[in-house]
Amino acid sequence: MVDFGAFVGQIFVIVLLIVVAIFVVVVIFRSIRIIPQAYAGVVERLGRYQRTLSPGLNLLVPFIDRLRPLVDMREQVVSFPPQPVITEDNLVVSIDTVVYFQVTDARAATYEIANYLSAVEQLTTTTLRNVVGGLNLEEALTSRDNINGQLRVVLDEATGKWGLRVSRVELKAIDPPHSIQDSMEKQMRAERDRRAAILTAEGSKQSQILEAEGRRQAAILGAEGDKQAAVLRAQGEAEAIQMVFNAIHLGEPDEKLLAYQYLQTLPKIAESPSSKLWIVPSELTEALHGIGEAFGGRVAAAAARPRPAQAPPVSTPVSTDAAAAAVAAARDAASAADDIASEARSAGDV
């Protein structure tokens, strides 16, 4: 028969061993703590801060040391909801902010502030209202860098004792009221239209200036060309006259040749349609007389016979009909002189 007392003792021993094993496991589990990288653990011994655990394997005194929730030591980005802010010109704008901060002291972040996220949000809101409240709407829209810098300085100084470091503060959006947005759009549209009109006027002015300058240059160049052409024509005519003059003097023409050329030139003088009054020179009869003597064989007699002194040539003005008659007589005389010259050449050939 099995002894009941021994059986109960064995069961008690087994239970005791199991309890001791469980206790040992619990003690080992509570004594060993593994802290992940970029985290920190605050240890309290009997309710008082004892030390801060670094990442890796750490040992605690079981049932005496207590590990508080781990603190994230990485830089955190928190976007706060839009906050209504009144500007200096009494306009309500909605501003969204983004704060970049990092916990640098786990002990201060645990014991100096109850909830540092909420504290950072409230401090950002109050500081933002203080900064933007001293600016009008236009300055607030164009001075984001200045506002960001002021916010960062104030937040970094205030959160330093909380074990936080604020690295950056950004204004994500500044939304004025819809009526102000419509007015701003109209203003910007009017400003763009004004600039477009100014640019168009400047372009038109510049094009007109260039066209006028081109016309002036063209007129100057045309005048220069006309001047050069006139100079060249005058030089050509002067050279031609000089060549004719030299040729005449080199040929040594006698009076008969000059009288013959004189008769040929007279009809050309009266061919102009504007000639209303023609002057018949007194040398006309003398020229006709000289040609008749030359081609009639009386050259020697005419040369030996002394000529009476004559009065200086007098030009007699005649009317248009008389001028026409004189021209016709000159042409007849020129024709007769040509015939006489032809007969003289024929006689010379014979």
mmCIF file of C-alpha atoms in Angstrom:
data_model
loop_
_atom_site.group_PDB
_atom_site.id
_atom_site.type_symbol
_atom_site.label_atom_id
_atom_site.label_comp_id
_atom_site.label_asym_id
_atom_site.label_seq_id
_atom_site.Cartn_x
_atom_site.Cartn_y
_atom_site.Cartn_z
ATOM 1 C CA MET A 1 0.000 0.000 0.000
ATOM 2 C CA VAL A 2 1.363 3.413 -1.057
ATOM 3 C CA ASP A 3 2.165 5.794 1.708
ATOM 4 C CA PHE A 4 -0.107 8.832 1.278
ATOM 5 C CA GLY A 5 2.196 11.209 3.147
ATOM 6 C CA ALA A 6 5.153 10.339 0.960
ATOM 7 C CA PHE A 7 3.022 10.893 -2.146
ATOM 8 C CA VAL A 8 1.926 14.297 -0.943
ATOM 9 C CA GLY A 9 5.517 15.178 -0.138
ATOM 10 C CA GLN A 10 6.614 14.229 -3.631
ATOM 11 C CA ILE A 11 3.870 16.329 -5.176
ATOM 12 C CA PHE A 12 4.851 19.263 -2.991
ATOM 13 C CA VAL A 13 8.470 18.914 -3.982
ATOM 14 C CA ILE A 14 7.542 18.825 -7.683
ATOM 15 C CA VAL A 15 5.316 21.859 -7.365
ATOM 16 C CA LEU A 16 8.004 23.678 -5.453
ATOM 17 C CA LEU A 17 10.561 22.868 -8.117
ATOM 18 C CA ILE A 18 8.190 24.107 -10.797
ATOM 19 C CA VAL A 19 7.580 27.330 -8.894
ATOM 20 C CA VAL A 20 11.279 27.818 -8.367
ATOM 21 C CA ALA A 21 11.931 27.244 -12.069
ATOM 22 C CA ILE A 22 9.230 29.700 -13.017
ATOM 23 C CA PHE A 23 10.629 32.218 -10.561
ATOM 24 C CA VAL A 24 14.108 31.773 -11.945
ATOM 25 C CA VAL A 25 12.822 32.273 -15.497
ATOM 26 C CA VAL A 26 10.912 35.382 -14.470
ATOM 27 C CA VAL A 27 13.937 36.746 -12.631
ATOM 28 C CA ILE A 28 16.157 36.140 -15.638
ATOM 29 C CA PHE A 29 13.568 37.698 -17.969
ATOM 30 C CA ARG A 30 13.213 40.775 -15.794
ATOM 31 C CA SER A 31 16.951 41.104 -15.315
ATOM 32 C CA ILE A 32 17.856 41.200 -18.996
ATOM 33 C CA ARG A 33 16.776 44.088 -21.235
ATOM 34 C CA ILE A 34 17.744 44.585 -24.890
ATOM 35 C CA ILE A 35 17.492 48.199 -26.070
ATOM 36 C CA PRO A 36 17.174 48.722 -29.873
ATOM 37 C CA GLN A 37 19.370 51.117 -31.766
ATOM 38 C CA ALA A 38 18.295 54.834 -31.711
ATOM 39 C CA TYR A 39 16.285 54.283 -28.540
ATOM 40 C CA ALA A 40 17.020 54.950 -24.878
ATOM 41 C CA GLY A 41 15.532 53.486 -21.695
ATOM 42 C CA VAL A 42 15.077 55.230 -18.380
ATOM 43 C CA VAL A 43 15.508 52.962 -15.331
ATOM 44 C CA GLU A 44 13.872 53.756 -11.977
ATOM 45 C CA ARG A 45 14.992 52.009 -8.812
ATOM 46 C CA LEU A 46 12.349 52.020 -6.147
ATOM 47 C CA GLY A 47 10.563 54.854 -7.939
ATOM 48 C CA ARG A 48 13.622 57.078 -8.371
ATOM 49 C CA TYR A 49 15.657 57.712 -11.500
ATOM 50 C CA GLN A 50 18.654 55.467 -11.477
ATOM 51 C CA ARG A 51 20.236 55.503 -14.973
ATOM 52 C CA THR A 52 19.597 55.626 -18.727
ATOM 53 C CA LEU A 53 20.084 52.452 -20.713
ATOM 54 C CA SER A 54 21.985 52.637 -24.002
ATOM 55 C CA PRO A 55 21.252 50.415 -27.032
ATOM 56 C CA GLY A 56 22.302 46.790 -26.583
ATOM 57 C CA LEU A 57 22.132 44.212 -23.750
ATOM 58 C CA ASN A 58 21.510 45.604 -20.263
ATOM 59 C CA LEU A 59 21.029 43.952 -16.841
ATOM 60 C CA LEU A 60 18.559 45.104 -14.209
ATOM 61 C CA VAL A 61 17.904 44.187 -10.623
ATOM 62 C CA PRO A 62 14.605 42.286 -10.773
ATOM 63 C CA PHE A 63 11.661 43.558 -8.752
ATOM 64 C CA ILE A 64 13.691 46.634 -7.769
ATOM 65 C CA ASP A 65 14.510 48.337 -11.071
ATOM 66 C CA ARG A 66 11.704 49.367 -13.420
ATOM 67 C CA LEU A 67 12.182 50.287 -17.070
ATOM 68 C CA ARG A 68 9.992 53.109 -18.341
ATOM 69 C CA PRO A 69 8.777 53.182 -21.960
ATOM 70 C CA LEU A 70 11.584 53.596 -24.470
ATOM 71 C CA VAL A 71 12.313 57.052 -25.827
ATOM 72 C CA ASP A 72 12.873 57.502 -29.588
ATOM 73 C CA MET A 73 16.139 59.391 -30.106
ATOM 74 C CA ARG A 74 15.732 59.880 -33.863
ATOM 75 C CA GLU A 75 14.766 63.201 -35.460
ATOM 76 C CA GLN A 76 11.015 63.444 -35.722
ATOM 77 C CA VAL A 77 8.812 65.369 -38.130
ATOM 78 C CA VAL A 78 5.476 66.556 -36.793
ATOM 79 C CA SER A 79 2.898 68.346 -38.944
ATOM 80 C CA PHE A 80 0.437 70.367 -36.920
ATOM 81 C CA PRO A 81 -3.113 71.141 -38.129
ATOM 82 C CA PRO A 82 -3.874 74.602 -39.580
ATOM 83 C CA GLN A 83 -4.001 77.358 -37.014
ATOM 84 C CA PRO A 84 -5.970 80.622 -37.452
ATOM 85 C CA VAL A 85 -3.694 83.635 -37.061
ATOM 86 C CA ILE A 86 -4.638 87.332 -37.163
ATOM 87 C CA THR A 87 -2.224 89.576 -39.048
ATOM 88 C CA GLU A 88 -1.410 93.203 -38.313
ATOM 89 C CA ASP A 89 -4.008 94.418 -40.836
ATOM 90 C CA ASN A 90 -6.757 92.361 -39.064
ATOM 91 C CA LEU A 91 -6.981 89.529 -41.575
ATOM 92 C CA VAL A 92 -7.433 85.947 -40.436
ATOM 93 C CA VAL A 93 -5.119 83.514 -42.222
ATOM 94 C CA SER A 94 -4.768 79.765 -41.764
ATOM 95 C CA ILE A 95 -1.174 78.575 -41.364
ATOM 96 C CA ASP A 96 0.115 74.988 -41.436
ATOM 97 C CA THR A 97 3.448 74.340 -39.709
ATOM 98 C CA VAL A 98 5.934 71.468 -39.779
ATOM 99 C CA VAL A 99 8.441 71.070 -36.929
ATOM 100 C CA TYR A 100 11.638 68.984 -37.084
ATOM 101 C CA PHE A 101 12.967 68.091 -33.632
ATOM 102 C CA GLN A 102 15.062 65.454 -31.897
ATOM 103 C CA VAL A 103 15.259 64.158 -28.301
ATOM 104 C CA THR A 104 18.777 64.682 -27.025
ATOM 105 C CA ASP A 105 18.218 63.846 -23.332
ATOM 106 C CA ALA A 106 15.886 60.953 -22.516
ATOM 107 C CA ARG A 107 15.867 61.783 -18.788
ATOM 108 C CA ALA A 108 14.787 65.433 -19.359
ATOM 109 C CA ALA A 109 12.204 64.414 -21.972
ATOM 110 C CA THR A 110 10.743 61.972 -19.427
ATOM 111 C CA TYR A 111 10.785 64.008 -16.233
ATOM 112 C CA GLU A 112 10.846 67.686 -17.332
ATOM 113 C CA ILE A 113 7.694 67.625 -19.470
ATOM 114 C CA ALA A 114 4.644 65.390 -19.332
ATOM 115 C CA ASN A 115 3.963 65.297 -23.101
ATOM 116 C CA TYR A 116 6.596 67.026 -25.177
ATOM 117 C CA LEU A 117 4.681 66.583 -28.482
ATOM 118 C CA SER A 118 1.695 68.511 -27.183
ATOM 119 C CA ALA A 119 3.993 71.078 -25.597
ATOM 120 C CA VAL A 120 5.838 71.651 -28.889
ATOM 121 C CA GLU A 121 2.520 72.058 -30.731
ATOM 122 C CA GLN A 122 1.157 74.610 -28.289
ATOM 123 C CA LEU A 123 4.426 76.521 -28.154
ATOM 124 C CA THR A 124 4.586 76.607 -31.961
ATOM 125 C CA THR A 125 1.033 77.963 -32.172
ATOM 126 C CA THR A 126 1.580 80.751 -29.648
ATOM 127 C CA THR A 127 4.950 81.743 -31.114
ATOM 128 C CA LEU A 128 3.521 81.748 -34.633
ATOM 129 C CA ARG A 129 0.708 84.079 -33.590
ATOM 130 C CA ASN A 130 3.185 86.427 -31.929
ATOM 131 C CA VAL A 131 5.435 86.572 -34.999
ATOM 132 C CA VAL A 132 2.739 86.806 -37.684
ATOM 133 C CA GLY A 133 0.669 89.237 -35.601
ATOM 134 C CA GLY A 134 3.331 91.902 -36.181
ATOM 135 C CA LEU A 135 3.235 91.514 -39.966
ATOM 136 C CA ASN A 136 0.657 92.455 -42.560
ATOM 137 C CA LEU A 137 -0.632 89.935 -45.084
ATOM 138 C CA GLU A 138 1.807 90.822 -47.837
ATOM 139 C CA GLU A 139 4.796 90.647 -45.482
ATOM 140 C CA ALA A 140 3.586 87.328 -44.075
ATOM 141 C CA LEU A 141 3.321 85.867 -47.588
ATOM 142 C CA THR A 142 6.761 87.085 -48.646
ATOM 143 C CA SER A 143 8.703 86.620 -45.369
ATOM 144 C CA ARG A 144 8.521 82.883 -44.802
ATOM 145 C CA ASP A 145 12.249 82.531 -44.192
ATOM 146 C CA ASN A 146 12.163 85.268 -41.570
ATOM 147 C CA ILE A 147 9.169 83.667 -39.823
ATOM 148 C CA ASN A 148 10.803 80.236 -39.918
ATOM 149 C CA GLY A 149 14.006 81.588 -38.394
ATOM 150 C CA GLN A 150 12.190 83.356 -35.546
ATOM 151 C CA LEU A 151 10.104 80.273 -34.769
ATOM 152 C CA ARG A 152 13.132 78.003 -34.706
ATOM 153 C CA VAL A 153 15.065 80.299 -32.342
ATOM 154 C CA VAL A 154 12.163 80.616 -29.880
ATOM 155 C CA LEU A 155 11.294 76.892 -29.940
ATOM 156 C CA ASP A 156 14.901 75.757 -29.619
ATOM 157 C CA GLU A 157 15.444 78.033 -26.632
ATOM 158 C CA ALA A 158 12.223 76.972 -24.905
ATOM 159 C CA THR A 159 12.559 73.224 -25.533
ATOM 160 C CA GLY A 160 16.232 72.999 -24.555
ATOM 161 C CA LYS A 161 15.380 72.252 -20.896
ATOM 162 C CA TRP A 162 13.003 69.512 -22.066
ATOM 163 C CA GLY A 163 15.850 67.580 -23.675
ATOM 164 C CA LEU A 164 14.718 68.507 -27.196
ATOM 165 C CA ARG A 165 16.523 70.201 -30.074
ATOM 166 C CA VAL A 166 14.412 71.934 -32.728
ATOM 167 C CA SER A 167 16.362 71.857 -35.988
ATOM 168 C CA ARG A 168 13.860 73.337 -38.432
ATOM 169 C CA VAL A 169 10.436 74.959 -38.542
ATOM 170 C CA GLU A 170 8.662 75.312 -41.895
ATOM 171 C CA LEU A 171 5.431 77.028 -42.861
ATOM 172 C CA LYS A 172 3.716 74.503 -45.084
ATOM 173 C CA ALA A 173 0.859 76.721 -46.222
ATOM 174 C CA ILE A 174 -0.529 80.219 -45.617
ATOM 175 C CA ASP A 175 -4.151 80.404 -46.721
ATOM 176 C CA PRO A 176 -5.825 83.846 -46.629
ATOM 177 C CA PRO A 177 -9.645 84.132 -46.836
ATOM 178 C CA HIS A 178 -11.293 83.399 -50.192
ATOM 179 C CA SER A 179 -12.327 87.019 -50.684
ATOM 180 C CA ILE A 180 -8.729 88.121 -50.182
ATOM 181 C CA GLN A 181 -7.560 85.417 -52.586
ATOM 182 C CA ASP A 182 -9.954 86.703 -55.255
ATOM 183 C CA SER A 183 -8.743 90.274 -54.720
ATOM 184 C CA MET A 184 -5.124 89.156 -54.906
ATOM 185 C CA GLU A 185 -5.789 87.263 -58.138
ATOM 186 C CA LYS A 186 -7.460 90.336 -59.665
ATOM 187 C CA GLN A 187 -4.556 92.491 -58.542
ATOM 188 C CA MET A 188 -1.999 90.104 -59.993
ATOM 189 C CA ARG A 189 -3.989 89.859 -63.236
ATOM 190 C CA ALA A 190 -4.131 93.660 -63.505
ATOM 191 C CA GLU A 191 -0.404 93.882 -62.772
ATOM 192 C CA ARG A 192 0.397 91.319 -65.467
ATOM 193 C CA ASP A 193 -1.846 93.176 -67.951
ATOM 194 C CA ARG A 194 -0.081 96.432 -67.073
ATOM 195 C CA ARG A 195 3.331 94.866 -67.600
ATOM 196 C CA ALA A 196 2.195 93.351 -70.893
ATOM 197 C CA ALA A 197 0.902 96.753 -72.069
ATOM 198 C CA ILE A 198 4.165 98.425 -71.040
ATOM 199 C CA LEU A 199 6.216 95.809 -72.855
ATOM 200 C CA THR A 200 4.028 96.142 -75.950
ATOM 201 C CA ALA A 201 4.385 99.935 -75.904
ATOM 202 C CA GLU A 202 8.130 99.654 -75.417
ATOM 203 C CA GLY A 203 8.351 97.236 -78.338
ATOM 204 C CA SER A 204 6.261 99.502 -80.569
ATOM 205 C CA LYS A 205 8.359 102.513 -79.566
ATOM 206 C CA GLN A 206 11.588 100.657 -80.247
ATOM 207 C CA SER A 207 10.348 99.417 -83.623
ATOM 208 C CA GLN A 208 9.298 102.942 -84.650
ATOM 209 C CA ILE A 209 12.652 104.290 -83.540
ATOM 210 C CA LEU A 210 14.442 101.624 -85.557
ATOM 211 C CA GLU A 211 12.257 102.269 -88.610
ATOM 212 C CA ALA A 212 12.881 106.029 -88.380
ATOM 213 C CA GLU A 213 16.594 105.398 -87.958
ATOM 214 C CA GLY A 214 16.519 103.108 -90.984
ATOM 215 C CA ARG A 215 14.711 105.697 -93.084
ATOM 216 C CA ARG A 216 17.174 108.369 -91.976
ATOM 217 C CA GLN A 217 20.144 106.183 -92.839
ATOM 218 C CA ALA A 218 18.542 105.322 -96.187
ATOM 219 C CA ALA A 219 17.957 109.021 -96.947
ATOM 220 C CA ILE A 220 21.534 109.857 -95.947
ATOM 221 C CA LEU A 221 22.927 107.071 -98.097
ATOM 222 C CA GLY A 222 20.654 108.118 -101.014
ATOM 223 C CA ALA A 223 21.833 111.714 -100.714
ATOM 224 C CA GLU A 224 25.433 110.533 -100.559
ATOM 225 C CA GLY A 225 24.829 108.442 -103.676
ATOM 226 C CA ASP A 226 23.226 111.356 -105.540
ATOM 227 C CA LYS A 227 26.102 113.547 -104.473
ATOM 228 C CA GLN A 228 28.700 111.072 -105.714
ATOM 229 C CA ALA A 229 26.767 110.563 -108.945
ATOM 230 C CA ALA A 230 26.525 114.319 -109.542
ATOM 231 C CA VAL A 231 30.230 114.720 -108.802
ATOM 232 C CA LEU A 232 31.109 111.887 -111.166
ATOM 233 C CA ARG A 233 28.857 113.293 -113.908
ATOM 234 C CA ALA A 234 30.398 116.742 -113.489
ATOM 235 C CA GLN A 235 33.880 115.239 -113.592
ATOM 236 C CA GLY A 236 32.953 113.257 -116.702
ATOM 237 C CA GLU A 237 31.528 116.309 -118.445
ATOM 238 C CA ALA A 238 34.580 118.346 -117.458
ATOM 239 C CA GLU A 239 36.910 115.665 -118.826
ATOM 240 C CA ALA A 240 34.839 115.435 -122.010
ATOM 241 C CA ILE A 241 34.941 119.213 -122.511
ATOM 242 C CA GLN A 242 38.661 119.195 -121.815
ATOM 243 C CA MET A 243 39.218 116.407 -124.326
ATOM 244 C CA VAL A 244 37.152 118.244 -126.995
ATOM 245 C CA PHE A 245 38.982 121.462 -126.242
ATOM 246 C CA ASN A 246 42.346 119.745 -126.536
ATOM 247 C CA ALA A 247 41.318 117.958 -129.737
ATOM 248 C CA ILE A 248 40.139 121.219 -131.319
ATOM 249 C CA HIS A 249 43.362 123.004 -130.466
ATOM 250 C CA LEU A 250 45.504 120.092 -131.604
ATOM 251 C CA GLY A 251 43.631 120.019 -134.962
ATOM 252 C CA GLU A 252 44.194 123.793 -135.526
ATOM 253 C CA PRO A 253 40.841 124.436 -137.304
ATOM 254 C CA ASP A 254 40.569 127.422 -139.624
ATOM 255 C CA GLU A 255 37.751 129.928 -139.821
ATOM 256 C CA LYS A 256 35.907 128.061 -142.564
ATOM 257 C CA LEU A 257 35.635 124.856 -140.440
ATOM 258 C CA LEU A 258 34.500 126.829 -137.463
ATOM 259 C CA ALA A 259 31.887 128.619 -139.595
ATOM 260 C CA TYR A 260 30.678 125.262 -140.899
ATOM 261 C CA GLN A 261 30.329 123.850 -137.367
ATOM 262 C CA TYR A 262 28.643 127.073 -136.329
ATOM 263 C CA LEU A 263 25.975 126.636 -138.998
ATOM 264 C CA GLN A 264 25.345 123.029 -137.931
ATOM 265 C CA THR A 265 24.844 124.078 -134.309
ATOM 266 C CA LEU A 266 22.333 126.863 -134.974
ATOM 267 C CA PRO A 267 19.322 124.562 -135.766
ATOM 268 C CA LYS A 268 19.856 122.668 -132.483
ATOM 269 C CA ILE A 269 19.598 125.883 -130.537
ATOM 270 C CA ALA A 270 16.035 126.522 -131.745
ATOM 271 C CA GLU A 271 14.786 122.934 -131.293
ATOM 272 C CA SER A 272 13.843 123.495 -127.641
ATOM 273 C CA PRO A 273 10.018 123.751 -127.234
ATOM 274 C CA SER A 274 10.471 126.443 -124.571
ATOM 275 C CA SER A 275 12.193 128.840 -126.966
ATOM 276 C CA LYS A 276 9.805 131.757 -127.479
ATOM 277 C CA LEU A 277 12.443 134.336 -128.405
ATOM 278 C CA TRP A 278 15.505 133.508 -130.494
ATOM 279 C CA ILE A 279 18.505 135.791 -130.900
ATOM 280 C CA VAL A 280 19.928 135.794 -134.418
ATOM 281 C CA PRO A 281 23.612 136.636 -134.171
ATOM 282 C CA SER A 282 25.106 139.063 -136.664
ATOM 283 C CA GLU A 283 27.869 136.523 -137.317
ATOM 284 C CA LEU A 284 25.379 134.357 -139.260
ATOM 285 C CA THR A 285 25.719 136.315 -142.499
ATOM 286 C CA GLU A 286 29.463 136.478 -142.059
ATOM 287 C CA ALA A 287 29.606 132.697 -141.639
ATOM 288 C CA LEU A 288 27.515 132.164 -144.769
ATOM 289 C CA HIS A 289 29.708 134.565 -146.689
ATOM 290 C CA GLY A 290 32.863 132.748 -145.543
ATOM 291 C CA ILE A 291 31.504 129.349 -146.611
ATOM 292 C CA GLY A 292 30.487 130.724 -150.031
ATOM 293 C CA GLU A 293 33.934 132.156 -150.639
ATOM 294 C CA ALA A 294 35.640 128.946 -149.520
ATOM 295 C CA PHE A 295 33.765 126.622 -151.819
ATOM 296 C CA GLY A 296 33.430 129.108 -154.773
ATOM 297 C CA GLY A 297 37.152 129.272 -155.511
ATOM 298 C CA ARG A 298 37.666 132.730 -154.257
ATOM 299 C CA VAL A 299 39.716 131.879 -151.217
ATOM 300 C CA ALA A 300 42.868 133.646 -152.403
ATOM 301 C CA ALA A 301 41.036 136.752 -153.562
ATOM 302 C CA ALA A 302 39.121 136.909 -150.379
ATOM 303 C CA ALA A 303 42.325 136.541 -148.395
ATOM 304 C CA ALA A 304 44.103 139.338 -150.440
ATOM 305 C CA ARG A 305 41.203 141.766 -150.324
ATOM 306 C CA PRO A 306 41.250 143.812 -147.156
ATOM 307 C CA ARG A 307 38.080 143.741 -145.181
ATOM 308 C CA PRO A 308 36.515 146.954 -144.000
ATOM 309 C CA ALA A 309 36.300 147.552 -140.346
ATOM 310 C CA GLN A 310 33.073 146.322 -138.973
ATOM 311 C CA ALA A 311 31.167 147.294 -136.012
ATOM 312 C CA PRO A 312 31.059 144.888 -133.119
ATOM 313 C CA PRO A 313 28.520 142.109 -133.491
ATOM 314 C CA VAL A 314 25.071 143.036 -132.471
ATOM 315 C CA SER A 315 22.478 140.520 -131.503
ATOM 316 C CA THR A 316 19.006 141.394 -132.721
ATOM 317 C CA PRO A 317 15.995 139.911 -130.935
ATOM 318 C CA VAL A 318 13.327 138.577 -133.277
ATOM 319 C CA SER A 319 10.000 136.931 -132.806
ATOM 320 C CA THR A 320 9.230 133.239 -133.037
ATOM 321 C CA ASP A 321 8.263 133.360 -136.744
ATOM 322 C CA ALA A 322 11.457 135.206 -137.592
ATOM 323 C CA ALA A 323 13.417 132.704 -135.560
ATOM 324 C CA ALA A 324 11.819 129.840 -137.489
ATOM 325 C CA ALA A 325 12.644 131.566 -140.781
ATOM 326 C CA ALA A 326 16.224 132.078 -139.646
ATOM 327 C CA VAL A 327 16.497 128.435 -138.632
ATOM 328 C CA ALA A 328 15.159 127.358 -142.024
ATOM 329 C CA ALA A 329 17.650 129.650 -143.803
ATOM 330 C CA ALA A 330 20.469 128.252 -141.668
ATOM 331 C CA ARG A 331 19.463 124.710 -142.540
ATOM 332 C CA ASP A 332 19.321 125.614 -146.270
ATOM 333 C CA ALA A 333 22.738 127.229 -145.994
ATOM 334 C CA ALA A 334 24.100 124.153 -144.197
ATOM 335 C CA SER A 335 22.628 121.938 -146.916
ATOM 336 C CA ALA A 336 24.097 124.112 -149.655
ATOM 337 C CA ALA A 337 27.446 124.033 -147.880
ATOM 338 C CA ASP A 338 27.283 120.244 -147.760
ATOM 339 C CA ASP A 339 26.556 120.123 -151.512
ATOM 340 C CA ILE A 340 29.412 122.489 -152.287
ATOM 341 C CA ALA A 341 31.729 120.380 -150.085
ATOM 342 C CA SER A 342 30.664 117.236 -151.933
ATOM 343 C CA GLU A 343 31.293 118.843 -155.349
ATOM 344 C CA ALA A 344 34.648 120.075 -154.188
ATOM 345 C CA ARG A 345 35.659 116.609 -153.072
ATOM 346 C CA SER A 346 34.482 115.142 -156.389
ATOM 347 C CA ALA A 347 36.496 117.729 -158.312
ATOM 348 C CA GLY A 348 39.494 116.947 -156.223
ATOM 349 C CA ASP A 349 39.165 113.246 -157.001
ATOM 350 C CA VAL A 350 38.954 113.967 -160.752
#
